[in-house]
Amino acid sequence: MNDTRLAPYFHPTQIVLVDDDIDFLGNLSLQLEADLPYLLFDSTHKALGYINDRESEAPSRQRFFRFDNGGSALSGGGGERKVSLDTDAITREMYFTNRFSQISIAMVDYAMPQMNGLEFCRQIRNPHIKKILFTGVATEVEAVEAFNKGVIDRFIRKSERNVYEQLNQTIRELQHAHILDTFSAATDVFDVRVPDLLRDPAVETLLKNLRARYDFVEYYMTDDPAGFLLVDGDGELYRLVLVDADQQQRLIEQVEASGAPQECLKLLSTGDNLLDPAMLNGAQNVTSDPYRQWKSHIRVATRLEGKRSYRWAVFEAGLPDSDVTAPNSTFNRYLEWLDTVGYSLM
């Protein structure tokens, strides 16, 4: 049984909204939360053509995996060879300029003149696109039956008093489910060693809480040390270091090998502090006051009790001494671009 709670990365993805009532679409666009990227269509034929024409642009999730003894997860053969996540490949995902334009959700009204919403959903070729049906009282029975058969993923009644609040929440849930499902589909093909971080509900909750604090819209799993890169709408980077006791010990060994002062090693050895990974990359540039420079990269760690006992801290990333650079294509720039072209596709 696949108990993965988190995909190894997340970034916002595109939502396609379909309704023949242009006034309803206009009002709907005002009710969606500002950071949800959407395109509006008043024609099922246009919307379906747009979605299915872009099917070939969907990224191959297999590129995120590698055989433990070398080779590619796509090369086949190898019998019982284990497959691991390639965290370097996962991090490179944030440099793809088209990552936000991948379609994750199609939302359609049931009563449409060219074809009804259920027929529209049946004709979407990409099985990982999540489908939401807007329905009225008269079509609720059909919606329930379609949900039970897996034709749609959710249905929302237009008459609900809190319909827009429900819609915003549903879209966010399905955006994450879209990427998690495509990742899980690939792990089912290969015998993938899924890291414990991605299976732990406590880590999932931590990321949700940090999203509100740091306002990040993307994350990408990292290794050595374990954790995640967090990216906000303007491309500002943060590094969440999230390690268990064994990983903390390996980190201390790296710090010692890099020539850190004993006082700093003592701080890290207590388990109550963590080091900014950027310091390991810039250790050769330490000035005449090494203690002060090393200590400035140490932060108090917070305990997280999940399936394992973790320590975590967040550091600014993307700085000159960091091993990562900010992406040129940012989510806020994408939203600005989408505002200029969205209505032209209707």
Short mmCIF file of C-alpha atoms in Angstrom, two decimals:
data_model
loop_
_atom_site.label_atom_id
_atom_site.label_comp_id
_atom_site.label_asym_id
_atom_site.label_seq_id
_atom_site.Cartn_x
_atom_site.Cartn_y
_atom_site.Cartn_z
CA MET A 1 0.00 0.00 0.00
CA ASN A 2 1.34 3.42 -0.97
CA ASP A 3 1.23 5.60 2.16
CA THR A 4 3.03 8.60 0.64
CA ARG A 5 1.60 11.83 2.05
CA LEU A 6 3.68 14.34 0.11
CA ALA A 7 5.04 14.53 -3.41
CA PRO A 8 8.78 15.35 -3.42
CA TYR A 9 7.97 18.73 -4.93
CA PHE A 10 5.05 21.07 -5.49
CA HIS A 11 4.43 24.14 -7.61
CA PRO A 12 1.15 25.82 -8.61
CA THR A 13 -0.51 24.45 -11.72
CA GLN A 14 -3.13 25.72 -14.12
CA ILE A 15 -6.90 25.45 -13.63
CA VAL A 16 -9.34 25.42 -16.56
CA LEU A 17 -12.82 26.77 -15.78
CA VAL A 18 -15.64 26.07 -18.25
CA ASP A 19 -19.16 27.55 -18.27
CA ASP A 20 -21.30 28.92 -21.11
CA ASP A 21 -22.49 31.77 -18.87
CA ILE A 22 -19.85 34.48 -19.33
CA ASP A 23 -21.26 36.56 -16.49
CA PHE A 24 -20.94 33.59 -14.14
CA LEU A 25 -17.33 33.05 -15.26
CA GLY A 26 -16.55 36.71 -14.64
CA ASN A 27 -18.00 36.57 -11.14
CA LEU A 28 -16.26 33.27 -10.48
CA SER A 29 -12.88 34.76 -11.39
CA LEU A 30 -13.43 37.47 -8.76
CA GLN A 31 -14.19 34.87 -6.07
CA LEU A 32 -11.09 32.74 -6.61
CA GLU A 33 -8.15 33.43 -4.33
CA ALA A 34 -5.61 35.72 -5.98
CA ASP A 35 -2.80 33.16 -6.20
CA LEU A 36 -4.79 30.51 -8.11
CA PRO A 37 -3.83 30.46 -11.82
CA TYR A 38 -6.84 29.90 -14.07
CA LEU A 39 -8.08 30.17 -17.65
CA LEU A 40 -11.73 30.75 -18.55
CA PHE A 41 -13.62 29.08 -21.41
CA ASP A 42 -17.27 29.52 -22.41
CA SER A 43 -17.04 26.63 -24.91
CA THR A 44 -16.51 22.98 -24.06
CA HIS A 45 -15.01 22.33 -27.51
CA LYS A 46 -12.41 25.09 -27.11
CA ALA A 47 -11.58 24.02 -23.57
CA LEU A 48 -11.28 20.34 -24.49
CA GLY A 49 -9.06 21.16 -27.45
CA TYR A 50 -6.84 23.31 -25.24
CA ILE A 51 -6.50 20.59 -22.59
CA ASN A 52 -5.91 17.64 -24.92
CA ASP A 53 -3.54 19.56 -27.22
CA ARG A 54 -1.29 20.14 -24.21
CA GLU A 55 -1.20 16.50 -23.12
CA SER A 56 2.19 15.92 -24.77
CA GLU A 57 3.69 18.80 -22.76
CA ALA A 58 3.18 17.00 -19.46
CA PRO A 59 6.60 16.30 -17.90
CA SER A 60 7.91 12.77 -17.51
CA ARG A 61 8.00 12.08 -13.78
CA GLN A 62 10.39 9.17 -14.39
CA ARG A 63 13.24 11.62 -14.81
CA PHE A 64 13.13 12.15 -11.04
CA PHE A 65 14.32 8.58 -10.38
CA ARG A 66 17.66 6.80 -10.68
CA PHE A 67 18.84 3.25 -10.17
CA ASP A 68 20.93 2.88 -7.03
CA ASN A 69 23.69 1.15 -8.98
CA GLY A 70 23.65 3.68 -11.79
CA GLY A 71 21.72 4.01 -14.98
CA SER A 72 18.32 5.48 -15.71
CA ALA A 73 14.92 4.48 -14.46
CA LEU A 74 13.84 4.48 -18.09
CA SER A 75 16.50 2.03 -19.29
CA GLY A 76 14.61 -1.06 -18.10
CA GLY A 77 16.01 -4.38 -17.00
CA GLY A 78 17.84 -4.91 -13.77
CA GLY A 79 15.28 -7.17 -12.09
CA GLU A 80 15.33 -6.32 -8.40
CA ARG A 81 17.35 -3.13 -8.65
CA LYS A 82 16.13 -0.44 -6.28
CA VAL A 83 15.24 3.03 -7.55
CA SER A 84 15.85 6.21 -5.57
CA LEU A 85 14.72 9.79 -5.92
CA ASP A 86 17.14 12.06 -7.77
CA THR A 87 16.90 15.20 -5.63
CA ASP A 88 19.14 17.16 -8.00
CA ALA A 89 16.65 16.50 -10.82
CA ILE A 90 13.78 17.48 -8.52
CA THR A 91 15.47 20.79 -7.67
CA ARG A 92 16.02 21.53 -11.37
CA GLU A 93 12.25 21.44 -11.85
CA MET A 94 12.02 24.99 -10.47
CA TYR A 95 14.07 26.29 -13.42
CA PHE A 96 11.58 25.05 -16.05
CA THR A 97 9.75 28.11 -17.33
CA ASN A 98 6.56 26.20 -18.23
CA ARG A 99 6.04 24.46 -14.89
CA PHE A 100 3.10 26.66 -13.86
CA SER A 101 1.24 26.14 -17.15
CA GLN A 102 0.79 22.41 -16.58
CA ILE A 103 -2.94 21.71 -16.25
CA SER A 104 -3.99 20.06 -13.01
CA ILE A 105 -7.73 20.76 -12.73
CA ALA A 106 -10.68 21.12 -15.09
CA MET A 107 -13.87 22.51 -13.61
CA VAL A 108 -17.02 22.45 -15.75
CA ASP A 109 -20.72 23.17 -15.41
CA TYR A 110 -22.99 20.17 -15.94
CA ALA A 111 -25.51 21.94 -18.19
CA MET A 112 -23.56 23.00 -21.31
CA PRO A 113 -24.99 23.38 -24.85
CA GLN A 114 -22.33 21.51 -26.86
CA MET A 115 -21.88 18.58 -24.48
CA ASN A 116 -22.73 18.18 -20.83
CA GLY A 117 -20.05 18.43 -18.18
CA LEU A 118 -19.77 14.68 -17.64
CA GLU A 119 -19.16 14.00 -21.31
CA PHE A 120 -16.55 16.76 -21.27
CA CYS A 121 -14.77 15.08 -18.34
CA ARG A 122 -14.86 11.68 -20.06
CA GLN A 123 -13.07 13.12 -23.10
CA ILE A 124 -10.10 14.55 -21.16
CA ARG A 125 -7.26 12.21 -22.12
CA ASN A 126 -4.81 12.94 -19.29
CA PRO A 127 -5.90 10.63 -16.43
CA HIS A 128 -4.09 12.72 -13.81
CA ILE A 129 -6.09 15.91 -14.44
CA LYS A 130 -8.56 16.36 -11.59
CA LYS A 131 -12.17 17.08 -12.56
CA ILE A 132 -14.71 19.18 -10.68
CA LEU A 133 -18.34 19.28 -11.78
CA PHE A 134 -20.59 22.25 -11.01
CA THR A 135 -24.09 20.88 -10.59
CA GLY A 136 -27.61 21.93 -9.71
CA VAL A 137 -30.27 20.11 -7.72
CA ALA A 138 -31.68 18.46 -10.85
CA THR A 139 -28.37 16.84 -11.81
CA GLU A 140 -27.09 15.86 -8.36
CA VAL A 141 -27.93 12.16 -8.83
CA GLU A 142 -25.84 12.03 -12.03
CA ALA A 143 -22.99 13.79 -10.23
CA VAL A 144 -22.96 11.29 -7.37
CA GLU A 145 -22.97 8.37 -9.80
CA ALA A 146 -20.13 9.92 -11.83
CA PHE A 147 -18.11 10.49 -8.65
CA ASN A 148 -18.56 6.88 -7.57
CA LYS A 149 -17.42 5.68 -11.00
CA GLY A 150 -14.32 7.91 -10.97
CA VAL A 151 -15.46 10.10 -13.88
CA ILE A 152 -15.10 13.19 -11.68
CA ASP A 153 -13.10 13.83 -8.52
CA ARG A 154 -15.48 16.26 -6.83
CA PHE A 155 -18.83 17.90 -7.46
CA ILE A 156 -19.93 21.23 -6.04
CA ARG A 157 -23.50 22.51 -5.91
CA LYS A 158 -23.87 26.03 -7.29
CA SER A 159 -26.62 26.65 -4.75
CA GLU A 160 -24.37 26.05 -1.73
CA ARG A 161 -24.21 29.10 0.51
CA ASN A 162 -20.44 28.85 0.92
CA VAL A 163 -19.81 27.63 -2.62
CA TYR A 164 -16.79 29.83 -3.32
CA GLU A 165 -15.07 29.03 -0.04
CA GLN A 166 -15.62 25.35 -0.77
CA LEU A 167 -14.32 25.78 -4.31
CA ASN A 168 -11.10 27.51 -3.26
CA GLN A 169 -10.38 24.82 -0.68
CA THR A 170 -11.15 22.02 -3.16
CA ILE A 171 -8.88 23.50 -5.82
CA ARG A 172 -5.95 23.69 -3.40
CA GLU A 173 -6.46 20.11 -2.28
CA LEU A 174 -6.67 18.82 -5.85
CA GLN A 175 -3.62 20.78 -7.02
CA HIS A 176 -1.55 18.88 -4.47
CA ALA A 177 -3.35 15.61 -5.23
CA HIS A 178 -2.58 16.03 -8.95
CA ILE A 179 1.18 16.15 -8.44
CA LEU A 180 1.11 13.47 -5.73
CA ASP A 181 -0.90 11.13 -7.98
CA THR A 182 1.46 11.52 -10.92
CA PHE A 183 4.39 10.87 -8.60
CA SER A 184 2.69 7.85 -7.02
CA ALA A 185 1.86 6.44 -10.46
CA ALA A 186 5.57 6.44 -11.28
CA THR A 187 6.51 4.83 -7.94
CA ASP A 188 4.05 2.03 -8.71
CA VAL A 189 5.94 1.24 -11.91
CA PHE A 190 9.34 1.05 -10.21
CA ASP A 191 10.40 -0.30 -6.82
CA VAL A 192 11.08 3.18 -5.49
CA ARG A 193 12.52 3.88 -2.07
CA VAL A 194 10.27 6.71 -0.93
CA PRO A 195 11.98 8.79 1.80
CA ASP A 196 10.37 8.69 5.22
CA LEU A 197 9.88 12.48 5.12
CA LEU A 198 7.27 12.03 2.40
CA ARG A 199 5.36 9.42 4.42
CA ASP A 200 5.11 11.38 7.66
CA PRO A 201 1.89 13.33 8.45
CA ALA A 202 3.86 15.53 10.86
CA VAL A 203 6.10 16.72 8.01
CA GLU A 204 3.03 17.40 5.88
CA THR A 205 1.57 19.54 8.67
CA LEU A 206 4.87 21.37 9.17
CA LEU A 207 4.99 22.40 5.51
CA LYS A 208 1.42 23.67 5.69
CA ASN A 209 2.27 25.78 8.74
CA LEU A 210 5.46 27.14 7.21
CA ARG A 211 3.58 28.12 4.06
CA ALA A 212 1.62 30.68 6.06
CA ARG A 213 4.78 31.96 7.76
CA TYR A 214 7.05 32.26 4.71
CA ASP A 215 4.36 32.68 2.04
CA PHE A 216 6.03 30.13 -0.21
CA VAL A 217 4.17 28.71 -3.22
CA GLU A 218 6.65 26.01 -4.30
CA TYR A 219 8.77 23.42 -2.53
CA TYR A 220 11.40 20.93 -3.71
CA MET A 221 12.88 18.09 -1.69
CA THR A 222 16.61 18.27 -0.99
CA ASP A 223 19.23 15.93 0.37
CA ASP A 224 22.49 16.18 2.30
CA PRO A 225 21.08 17.51 4.56
CA ALA A 226 17.49 16.40 4.16
CA GLY A 227 14.72 18.96 3.85
CA PHE A 228 13.06 21.19 1.29
CA LEU A 229 13.77 24.30 -0.76
CA LEU A 230 10.89 26.75 -0.29
CA VAL A 231 10.20 29.33 -3.04
CA ASP A 232 7.87 32.31 -2.69
CA GLY A 233 5.99 34.08 -5.47
CA ASP A 234 8.89 36.40 -6.25
CA GLY A 235 11.45 33.60 -6.39
CA GLU A 236 12.95 34.21 -2.95
CA LEU A 237 14.44 30.98 -1.60
CA TYR A 238 14.47 29.43 1.86
CA ARG A 239 16.06 26.16 2.92
CA LEU A 240 14.20 23.98 5.40
CA VAL A 241 16.66 21.59 7.03
CA LEU A 242 14.79 18.67 8.58
CA VAL A 243 16.93 15.87 10.00
CA ASP A 244 16.66 12.93 12.38
CA ALA A 245 19.40 11.98 14.85
CA ASP A 246 21.42 9.91 12.34
CA GLN A 247 21.26 12.62 9.68
CA GLN A 248 22.24 15.24 12.26
CA GLN A 249 25.30 13.17 13.17
CA ARG A 250 26.34 12.91 9.51
CA LEU A 251 25.93 16.66 9.20
CA ILE A 252 28.18 17.20 12.23
CA GLU A 253 30.82 14.96 10.64
CA GLN A 254 30.70 17.08 7.49
CA VAL A 255 31.03 20.24 9.54
CA GLU A 256 34.05 18.83 11.38
CA ALA A 257 35.68 17.78 8.10
CA SER A 258 35.16 21.33 6.81
CA GLY A 259 37.26 22.77 9.63
CA ALA A 260 34.61 24.28 11.89
CA PRO A 261 35.77 25.49 15.31
CA GLN A 262 35.21 23.18 18.27
CA GLU A 263 32.84 25.67 19.89
CA CYS A 264 30.52 25.39 16.90
CA LEU A 265 30.76 21.62 16.88
CA LYS A 266 29.66 21.61 20.53
CA LEU A 267 26.62 23.75 19.66
CA LEU A 268 25.61 21.33 16.92
CA SER A 269 26.34 18.22 19.00
CA THR A 270 23.66 19.12 21.55
CA GLY A 271 21.02 18.49 18.89
CA ASP A 272 19.42 21.85 19.65
CA ASN A 273 21.03 23.71 16.74
CA LEU A 274 21.38 23.29 12.98
CA LEU A 275 23.81 24.69 10.44
CA ASP A 276 22.94 26.52 7.24
CA PRO A 277 24.05 24.13 4.42
CA ALA A 278 25.43 27.14 2.51
CA MET A 279 28.21 27.36 5.08
CA LEU A 280 29.56 23.96 4.04
CA ASN A 281 29.83 25.20 0.46
CA GLY A 282 31.60 28.39 1.52
CA ALA A 283 33.84 26.93 4.22
CA GLN A 284 36.94 27.66 2.15
CA ASN A 285 36.07 31.37 2.25
CA VAL A 286 36.12 31.66 6.05
CA THR A 287 37.79 34.89 7.21
CA SER A 288 40.14 35.57 10.09
CA ASP A 289 37.33 35.13 12.63
CA PRO A 290 36.09 31.59 11.86
CA TYR A 291 34.06 31.12 15.04
CA ARG A 292 32.01 34.23 14.41
CA GLN A 293 31.44 33.32 10.78
CA TRP A 294 30.44 29.71 11.48
CA LYS A 295 28.23 30.70 14.42
CA SER A 296 26.37 33.27 12.27
CA HIS A 297 25.16 30.32 10.14
CA ILE A 298 23.81 28.33 13.10
CA ARG A 299 20.14 28.51 14.08
CA VAL A 300 18.22 27.12 17.03
CA ALA A 301 16.45 23.94 15.95
CA THR A 302 12.82 23.10 16.67
CA ARG A 303 11.76 19.57 17.60
CA LEU A 304 9.20 17.78 15.44
CA GLU A 305 7.74 14.50 16.65
CA GLY A 306 6.40 12.37 13.84
CA LYS A 307 7.11 8.82 12.79
CA ARG A 308 10.64 9.83 13.74
CA SER A 309 12.00 12.54 16.00
CA TYR A 310 13.27 15.43 13.86
CA ARG A 311 14.97 18.76 14.33
CA TRP A 312 14.26 21.56 11.87
CA ALA A 313 15.27 25.13 11.08
CA VAL A 314 14.78 27.48 8.13
CA PHE A 315 17.61 29.43 6.46
CA GLU A 316 17.67 32.01 3.71
CA ALA A 317 18.91 30.44 0.48
CA GLY A 318 19.88 31.74 -2.94
CA LEU A 319 22.60 33.92 -1.39
CA PRO A 320 26.06 34.33 -2.98
CA ASP A 321 27.58 31.49 -0.93
CA SER A 322 24.64 29.16 -1.56
CA ASP A 323 24.66 26.18 -3.91
CA VAL A 324 21.30 27.18 -5.43
CA THR A 325 20.17 30.21 -7.40
CA ALA A 326 16.73 31.76 -7.60
CA PRO A 327 14.60 30.82 -10.63
CA ASN A 328 14.17 33.40 -13.38
CA SER A 329 10.56 32.39 -13.98
CA THR A 330 8.56 33.22 -10.86
CA PHE A 331 4.95 32.54 -10.02
CA ASN A 332 4.01 36.20 -9.67
CA ARG A 333 5.38 36.95 -13.14
CA TYR A 334 3.39 34.02 -14.48
CA LEU A 335 0.19 35.40 -12.91
CA GLU A 336 0.86 38.78 -14.55
CA TRP A 337 1.32 37.07 -17.92
CA LEU A 338 -1.82 35.00 -17.41
CA ASP A 339 -3.85 38.16 -16.79
CA THR A 340 -2.85 39.45 -20.23
CA VAL A 341 -3.72 36.31 -22.23
CA GLY A 342 -6.44 34.56 -20.22
CA TYR A 343 -9.52 36.05 -21.87
CA SER A 344 -8.03 35.79 -25.36
CA LEU A 345 -8.34 31.98 -25.21
CA MET A 346 -12.10 31.98 -24.54
#
